[in-house]
Each structure stands twice: as C-alpha cells, then as structure tokens.
Short mmCIF file of C-alpha atoms in Angstrom, two decimals:
data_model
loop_
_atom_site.label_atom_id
_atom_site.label_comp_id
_atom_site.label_asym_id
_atom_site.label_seq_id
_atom_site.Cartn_x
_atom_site.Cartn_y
_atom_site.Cartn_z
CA UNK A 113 98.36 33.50 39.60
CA UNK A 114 97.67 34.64 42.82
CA UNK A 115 100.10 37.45 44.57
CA UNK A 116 101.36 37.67 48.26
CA UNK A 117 100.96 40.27 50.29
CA UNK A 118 102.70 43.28 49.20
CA UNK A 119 104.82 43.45 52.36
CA UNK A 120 106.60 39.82 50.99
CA UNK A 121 107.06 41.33 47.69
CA UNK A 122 108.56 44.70 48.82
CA UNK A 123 110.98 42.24 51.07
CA UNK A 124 111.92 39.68 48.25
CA UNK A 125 112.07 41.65 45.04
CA UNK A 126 116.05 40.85 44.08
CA UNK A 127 116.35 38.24 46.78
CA UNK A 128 118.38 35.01 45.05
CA UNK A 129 118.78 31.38 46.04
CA UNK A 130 122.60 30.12 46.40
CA UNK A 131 122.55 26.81 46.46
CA UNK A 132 124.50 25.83 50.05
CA UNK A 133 126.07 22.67 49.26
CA UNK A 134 127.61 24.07 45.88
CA UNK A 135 130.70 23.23 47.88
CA UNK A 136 130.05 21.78 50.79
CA UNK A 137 132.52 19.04 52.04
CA UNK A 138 131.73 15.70 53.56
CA UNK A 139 134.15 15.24 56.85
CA UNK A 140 135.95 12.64 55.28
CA UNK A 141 135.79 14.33 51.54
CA UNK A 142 139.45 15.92 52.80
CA UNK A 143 140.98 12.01 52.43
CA UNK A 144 142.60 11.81 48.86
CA UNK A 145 141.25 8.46 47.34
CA UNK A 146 143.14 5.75 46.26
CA UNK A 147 143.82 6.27 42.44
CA UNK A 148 142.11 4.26 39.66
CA UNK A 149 138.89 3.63 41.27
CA UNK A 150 135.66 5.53 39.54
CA UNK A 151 132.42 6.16 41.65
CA UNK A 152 128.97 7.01 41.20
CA UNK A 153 126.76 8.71 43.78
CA UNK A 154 123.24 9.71 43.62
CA UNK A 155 121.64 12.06 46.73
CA UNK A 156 118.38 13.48 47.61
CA UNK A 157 118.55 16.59 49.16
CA UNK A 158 115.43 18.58 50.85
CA UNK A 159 115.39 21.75 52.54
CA UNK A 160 112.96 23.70 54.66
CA UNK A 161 113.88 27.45 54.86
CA UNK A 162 111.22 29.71 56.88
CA UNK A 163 111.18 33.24 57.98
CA UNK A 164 112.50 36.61 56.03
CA UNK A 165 115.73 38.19 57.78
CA UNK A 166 117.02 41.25 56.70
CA UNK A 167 120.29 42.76 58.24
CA UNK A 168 119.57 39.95 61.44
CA UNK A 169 116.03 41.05 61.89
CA UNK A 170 113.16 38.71 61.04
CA UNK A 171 110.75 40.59 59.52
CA UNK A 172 107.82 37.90 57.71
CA UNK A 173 107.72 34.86 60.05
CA UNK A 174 105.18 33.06 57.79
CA UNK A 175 107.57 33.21 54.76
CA UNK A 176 108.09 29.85 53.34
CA UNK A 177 110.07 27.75 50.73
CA UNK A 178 110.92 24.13 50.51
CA UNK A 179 113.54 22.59 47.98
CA UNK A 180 114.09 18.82 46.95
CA UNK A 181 117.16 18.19 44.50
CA UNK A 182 118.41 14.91 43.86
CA UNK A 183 122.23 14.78 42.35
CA UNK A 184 123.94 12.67 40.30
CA UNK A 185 127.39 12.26 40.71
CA UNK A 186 130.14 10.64 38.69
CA UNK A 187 133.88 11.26 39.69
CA UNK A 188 137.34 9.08 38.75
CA UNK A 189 140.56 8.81 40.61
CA UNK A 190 143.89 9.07 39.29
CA UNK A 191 147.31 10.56 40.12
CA UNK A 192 149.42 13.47 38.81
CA UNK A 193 152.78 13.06 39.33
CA UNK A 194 152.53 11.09 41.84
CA UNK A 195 150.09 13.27 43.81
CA UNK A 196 146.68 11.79 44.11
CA UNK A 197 143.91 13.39 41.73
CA UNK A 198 139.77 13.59 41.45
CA UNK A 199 137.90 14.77 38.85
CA UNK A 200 133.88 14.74 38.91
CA UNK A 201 130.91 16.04 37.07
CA UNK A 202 127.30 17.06 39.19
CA UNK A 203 124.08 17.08 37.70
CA UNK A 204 120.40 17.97 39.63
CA UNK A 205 117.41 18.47 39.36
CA UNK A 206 115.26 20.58 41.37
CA UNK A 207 111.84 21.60 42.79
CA UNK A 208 111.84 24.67 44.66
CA UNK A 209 107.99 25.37 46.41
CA UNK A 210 107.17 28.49 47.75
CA UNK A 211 105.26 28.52 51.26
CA UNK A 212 103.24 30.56 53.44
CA UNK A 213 102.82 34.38 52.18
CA UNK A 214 104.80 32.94 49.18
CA UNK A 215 102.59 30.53 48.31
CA UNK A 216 100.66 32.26 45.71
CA UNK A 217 104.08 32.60 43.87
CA UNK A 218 104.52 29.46 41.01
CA UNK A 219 106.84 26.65 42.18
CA UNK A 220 110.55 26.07 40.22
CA UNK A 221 110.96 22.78 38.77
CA UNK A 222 113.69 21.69 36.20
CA UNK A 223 117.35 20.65 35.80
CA UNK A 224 119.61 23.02 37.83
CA UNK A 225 123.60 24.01 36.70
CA UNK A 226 126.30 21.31 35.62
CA UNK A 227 129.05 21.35 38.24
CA UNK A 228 132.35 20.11 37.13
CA UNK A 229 135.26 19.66 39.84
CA UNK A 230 139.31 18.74 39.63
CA UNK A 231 140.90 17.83 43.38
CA UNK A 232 143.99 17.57 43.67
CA UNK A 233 146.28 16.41 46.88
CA UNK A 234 149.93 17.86 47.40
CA UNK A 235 150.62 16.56 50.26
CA UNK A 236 148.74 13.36 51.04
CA UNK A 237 150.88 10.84 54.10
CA UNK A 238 148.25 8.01 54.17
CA UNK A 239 150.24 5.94 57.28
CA UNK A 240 149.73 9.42 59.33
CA UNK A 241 146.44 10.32 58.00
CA UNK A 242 147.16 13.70 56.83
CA UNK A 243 146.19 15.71 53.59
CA UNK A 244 146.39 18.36 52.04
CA UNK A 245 143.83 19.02 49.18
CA UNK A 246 143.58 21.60 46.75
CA UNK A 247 140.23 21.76 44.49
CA UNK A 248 138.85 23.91 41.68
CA UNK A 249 134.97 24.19 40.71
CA UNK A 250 133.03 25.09 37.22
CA UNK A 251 129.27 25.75 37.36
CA UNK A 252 128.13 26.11 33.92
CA UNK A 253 124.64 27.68 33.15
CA UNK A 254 122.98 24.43 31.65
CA UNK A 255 120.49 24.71 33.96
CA UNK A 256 116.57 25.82 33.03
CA UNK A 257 115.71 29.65 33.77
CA UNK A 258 113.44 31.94 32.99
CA UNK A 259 113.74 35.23 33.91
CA UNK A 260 110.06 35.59 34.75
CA UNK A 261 110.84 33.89 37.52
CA UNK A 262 112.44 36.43 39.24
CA UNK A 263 110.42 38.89 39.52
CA UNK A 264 109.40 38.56 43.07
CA UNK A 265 111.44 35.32 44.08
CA UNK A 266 113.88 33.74 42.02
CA UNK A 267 113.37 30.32 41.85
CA UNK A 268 114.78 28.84 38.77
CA UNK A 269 116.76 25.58 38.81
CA UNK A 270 119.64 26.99 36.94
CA UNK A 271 121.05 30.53 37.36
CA UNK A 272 121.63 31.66 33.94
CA UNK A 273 125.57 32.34 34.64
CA UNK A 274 128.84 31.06 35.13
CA UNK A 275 130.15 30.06 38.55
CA UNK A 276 133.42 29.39 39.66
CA UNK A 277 135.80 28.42 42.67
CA UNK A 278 138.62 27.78 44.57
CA UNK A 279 139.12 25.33 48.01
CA UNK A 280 142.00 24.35 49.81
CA UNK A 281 141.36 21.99 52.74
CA UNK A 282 143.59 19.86 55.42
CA UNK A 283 142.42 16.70 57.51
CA UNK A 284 144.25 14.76 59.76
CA UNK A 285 143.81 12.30 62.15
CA UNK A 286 144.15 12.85 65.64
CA UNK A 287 143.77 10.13 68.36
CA UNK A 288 141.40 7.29 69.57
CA UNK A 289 139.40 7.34 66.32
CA UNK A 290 139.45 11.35 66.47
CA UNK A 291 139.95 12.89 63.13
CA UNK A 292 139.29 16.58 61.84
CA UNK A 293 138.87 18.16 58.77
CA UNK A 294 138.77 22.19 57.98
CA UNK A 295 138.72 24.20 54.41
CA UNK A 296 138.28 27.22 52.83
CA UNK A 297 137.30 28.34 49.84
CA UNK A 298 136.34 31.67 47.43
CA UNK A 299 133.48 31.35 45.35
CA UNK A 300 133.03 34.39 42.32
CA UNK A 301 129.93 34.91 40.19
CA UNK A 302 129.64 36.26 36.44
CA UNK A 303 126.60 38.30 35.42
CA UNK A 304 123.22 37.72 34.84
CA UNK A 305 121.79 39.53 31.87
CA UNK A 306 118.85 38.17 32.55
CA UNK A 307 116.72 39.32 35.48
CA UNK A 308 113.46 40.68 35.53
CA UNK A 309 113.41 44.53 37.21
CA UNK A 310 110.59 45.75 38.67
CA UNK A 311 109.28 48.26 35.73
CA UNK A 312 109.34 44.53 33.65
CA UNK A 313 112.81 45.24 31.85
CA UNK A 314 115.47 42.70 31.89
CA UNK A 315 118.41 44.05 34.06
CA UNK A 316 121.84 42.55 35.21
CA UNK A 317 122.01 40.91 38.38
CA UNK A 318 126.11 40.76 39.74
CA UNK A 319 127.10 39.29 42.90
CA UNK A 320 130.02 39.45 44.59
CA UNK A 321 132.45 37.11 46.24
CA UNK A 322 131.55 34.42 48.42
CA UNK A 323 133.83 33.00 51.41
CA UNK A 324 132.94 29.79 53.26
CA UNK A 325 135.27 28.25 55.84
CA UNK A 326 134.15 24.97 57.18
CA UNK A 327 135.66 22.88 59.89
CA UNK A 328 134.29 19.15 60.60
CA UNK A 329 134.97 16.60 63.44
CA UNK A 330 134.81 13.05 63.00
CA UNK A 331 134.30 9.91 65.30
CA UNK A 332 135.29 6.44 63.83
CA UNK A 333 132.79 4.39 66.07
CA UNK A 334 133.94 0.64 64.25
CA UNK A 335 135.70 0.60 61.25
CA UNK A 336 132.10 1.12 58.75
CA UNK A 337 130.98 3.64 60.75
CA UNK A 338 132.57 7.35 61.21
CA UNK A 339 130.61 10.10 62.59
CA UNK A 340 130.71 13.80 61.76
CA UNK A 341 130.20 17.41 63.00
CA UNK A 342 130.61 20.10 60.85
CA UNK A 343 130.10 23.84 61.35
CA UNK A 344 130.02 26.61 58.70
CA UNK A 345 130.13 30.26 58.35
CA UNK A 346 129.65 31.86 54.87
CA UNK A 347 129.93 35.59 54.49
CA UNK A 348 130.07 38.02 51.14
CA UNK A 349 128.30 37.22 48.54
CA UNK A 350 126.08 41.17 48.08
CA UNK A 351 124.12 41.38 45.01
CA UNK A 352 122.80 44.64 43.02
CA UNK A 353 120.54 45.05 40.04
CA UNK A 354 121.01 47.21 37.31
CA UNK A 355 124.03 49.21 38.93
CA UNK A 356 122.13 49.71 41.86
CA UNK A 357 124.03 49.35 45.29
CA UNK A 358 125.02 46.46 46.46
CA UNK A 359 123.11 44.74 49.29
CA UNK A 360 121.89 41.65 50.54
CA UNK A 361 125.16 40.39 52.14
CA UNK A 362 124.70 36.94 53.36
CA UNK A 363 126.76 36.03 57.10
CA UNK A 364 125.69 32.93 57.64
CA UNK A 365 126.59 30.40 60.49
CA UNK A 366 125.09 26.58 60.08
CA UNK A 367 125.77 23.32 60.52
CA UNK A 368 125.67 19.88 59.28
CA UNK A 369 125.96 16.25 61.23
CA UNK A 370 126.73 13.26 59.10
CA UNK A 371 126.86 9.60 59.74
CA UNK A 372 128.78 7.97 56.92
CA UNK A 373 128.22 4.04 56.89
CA UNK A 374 130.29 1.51 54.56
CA UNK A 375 128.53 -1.10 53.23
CA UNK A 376 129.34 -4.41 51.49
CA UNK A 377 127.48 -3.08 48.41
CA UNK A 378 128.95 0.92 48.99
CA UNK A 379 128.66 3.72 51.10
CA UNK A 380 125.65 5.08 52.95
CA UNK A 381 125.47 8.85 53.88
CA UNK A 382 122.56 10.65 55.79
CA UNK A 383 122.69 13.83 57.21
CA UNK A 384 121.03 16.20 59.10
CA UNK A 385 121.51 20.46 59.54
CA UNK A 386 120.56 23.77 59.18
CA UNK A 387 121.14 27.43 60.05
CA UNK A 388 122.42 28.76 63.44
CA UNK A 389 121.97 32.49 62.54
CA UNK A 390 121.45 34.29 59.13
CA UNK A 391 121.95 37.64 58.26
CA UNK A 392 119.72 38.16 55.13
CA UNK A 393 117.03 35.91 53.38
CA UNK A 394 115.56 32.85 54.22
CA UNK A 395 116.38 31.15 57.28
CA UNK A 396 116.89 27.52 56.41
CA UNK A 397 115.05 25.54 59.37
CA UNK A 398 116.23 22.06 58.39
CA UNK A 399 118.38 20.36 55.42
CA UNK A 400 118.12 16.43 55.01
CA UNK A 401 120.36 14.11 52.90
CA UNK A 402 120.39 10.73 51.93
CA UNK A 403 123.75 10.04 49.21
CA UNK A 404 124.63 6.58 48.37
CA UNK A 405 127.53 6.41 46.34
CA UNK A 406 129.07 2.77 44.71
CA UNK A 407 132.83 2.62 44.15
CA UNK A 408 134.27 0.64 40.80
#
C-alpha cells in the first residue's frame, strides 16, 4: 500500500471520524407522531470533507475523504401514559474513501454501529403546535473494525465502543406557515481498547463529551411541502491515546437545508449542507441526503 506524505501522517495519526448525523434532527423531527403508526425509512447519505484544520488553521489543503452511508430505519409509535412515544432502531452501511494526500491510505467499507432510540413527548398541544420532546440514544459496537485501520486515519465503519445520549428539544409553530424547532443534546463515549499506536501496540482511545445544540426554521409552502433551515454548532468531544493529553477538540459550526415533500405513496426528504467553520479535522465541504421514509 502506498503511504502519503509524511506531513499528512504526522497531522492525522489519532484523528477519528464522528459520524455528524448520529443525532441530527429533521426540522419537523420535534412534532410527536400520532401513536400506532410504524414507519420505515431508508437514506443515502454522501459527504465530501476536504482540507486538514488544526486549532482553526488549515494546514494540508489537498487532504481528502469522501463517505457514502445508506441507513435503514425502522421506528413505531405509541403512547405512555398518555404522552406520545417513538422508539426506532438504525442500521448503515458505509464506504469511507480517502482523497488527495490520503489517497494512498485503503478505503473503509462495511456495516457501521446499530443505533437504537426511545422519544418521548411530555408536553405535546397538537391544536397549538407545540412540543416538547425528550429522547435517549444507544450506539452499540456491531459495527466492522479493525484496528489496523487506524493507524494513520481511522476509517472503520463501526467504532469498536459503546455510545450513548441524551436530547431534549421544543418546536412550535409560529405564524403564516412559520414554525421553529431547537434542541440540545450530550453525547458520552466509552473506550476503545482497540487502537493502533504508533510503535504498532494496541492502545485506548477515550473521548470526551460531546454538546450539539441545533436550531431549525421551517416554511410550510402548501400543505406537502415544508421547508427547512437548520444551523448547528458542536463543541467537546477531545480525544487522547494511551493516557496521553487530551486534544483534538472539535467546535464546529454547520448547517443543513431540507425540503421535506409528502407524497401519496410517503415522504420525500433531500437535503443539502455542510461546515461553516471547523476547529480541528476535516472540513466537510458538502453533505447530500436523499431519505424516503413510508408510514404503516
């Protein structure tokens, strides 16, 4: 296998992939369903990260990596004492290709992590349009690694430990088809046992918390159609190996616009974003989505 410049591997030895839209919201996603309905959606994701930033400063322009994921979702609705409930599980698989002075590194291709979700809604008043959601998240390690593949770049599908969350979220209408939608959540991260070091030993990768507060705008244009803005900033989430001190601190500020489109025969979902400014790692130039999702 061919190697990169030594300059890329000096800058990405310990750098990790977090996948973005572990727990990223659609605009409307803060609108507890109507109970007893079960839905299946399946999305294709692709991303487009270029350039190497570390602590705001780009420092390898011609650093590269594309990822394409498609998702299959399968979620119920019920209700809990009267408060409306969603439960849903999240598989993927992956293909993560290294670029540019990564190209020489091998490609990741496999089935990524098992997410498992429970949402529940407290306070839902459907004739005023407001919610308020609370949800929890499980990410269990199902997905293929191999901790050769971190060497220089991780770029396994799964990440070889457990993952968990916590969201809260409000939406509300507001006026003239005006609606808006904001949340926060905590994600933590158990160790990794598994990560290659750079003498060749397996060392522990931990990583610590990650906040993400999101905040979305919506536009119903006609009834099928609703349009959506949202804006994110993620911050936390410093990793060490082997005891080492922590760095790598991501302080991220993207975005996401969405056009959500009901069909006779479901919904329709594209959506279009990226980053505004990143901190450390890759800078993600563009994210696509198509999700199509068929309600029972």
């Amino acid at each position: 296998m061919a190697k990169p410049p030594p300059l890329v591997i000096g800058l990405l030895v310990g750098l990790w992939l977090t996948p973005a839209s572990a727990i990223d919201l659609l605009p409307t996603d803060g609108i507890a369903p109507l109970p007893g309905h079960t839905a299946v959606q399946l999305s294709y994701v692709t991303s487009r990260r270029a350039g190497y930033y570390r602590h705001g400063d780009e420092l390898d322009s011609q650093a590269k990596l594309r990822m394409d994921q498609v998702q299959l979702r399968i979620g119920h609705s019920f209700e809990v004492a009267d408060w409306p409930a969603y439960v849903y599980a999240q598989g993927v698989e992956r293909d993560t290709a290294p670029g540019g002075h990564l190209s020489g590194l091998d490609n990741g291709t496999g089935l990524g992590d098992l997410t498992l979700v429970a949402a529940l809604w407290p306070y839902a008043d459907r004739t005023a349009g407001r919610y308020l959601g609370l949800a929890g998240y499980l990410i269990l390690p199902t997905g293929d690694y191999d901790p050769a593949r971190t060497l220089q770049l991780n770029v396994n599908p799964g990440e070889n430990r457990l993952q968990w969350a916590l969201q809260a979220g409000y939406s509300s209408n507001l006026s003239d088809g005006w609606g808006l939608m904001t949340a926060i959540d905590a994600q933590w991260f158990g160790d990794n046992d598994a990560w290659l070091g750079r003498d060749g030993r397996q060392v522990t990768q931990a990583q610590q918390v990650l906040w993400t507060w999101q905040t979305a705008l919506t536009y119903t244009v006609a009834k099928p159609l609703t349009l959506g803005l949202t804006y994110y900033f993620q911050e936390g989430a410093a990793t060490r190996l082997a005891g080492a001190l922590w760095d790598n601190e991501m302080r991220v500020h993207r975005y996401t616009a969405s056009a959500i489109l009901w069909l006779p025969f479901g919904r329709l979902v594209l959506q279009y974003g990226g980053d505004l400014q990143t901190e450390n790692g890759l800078f993600e130039e563009e994210r696509v989505a198509v999700r199509f999702m068929k309600v029972f």
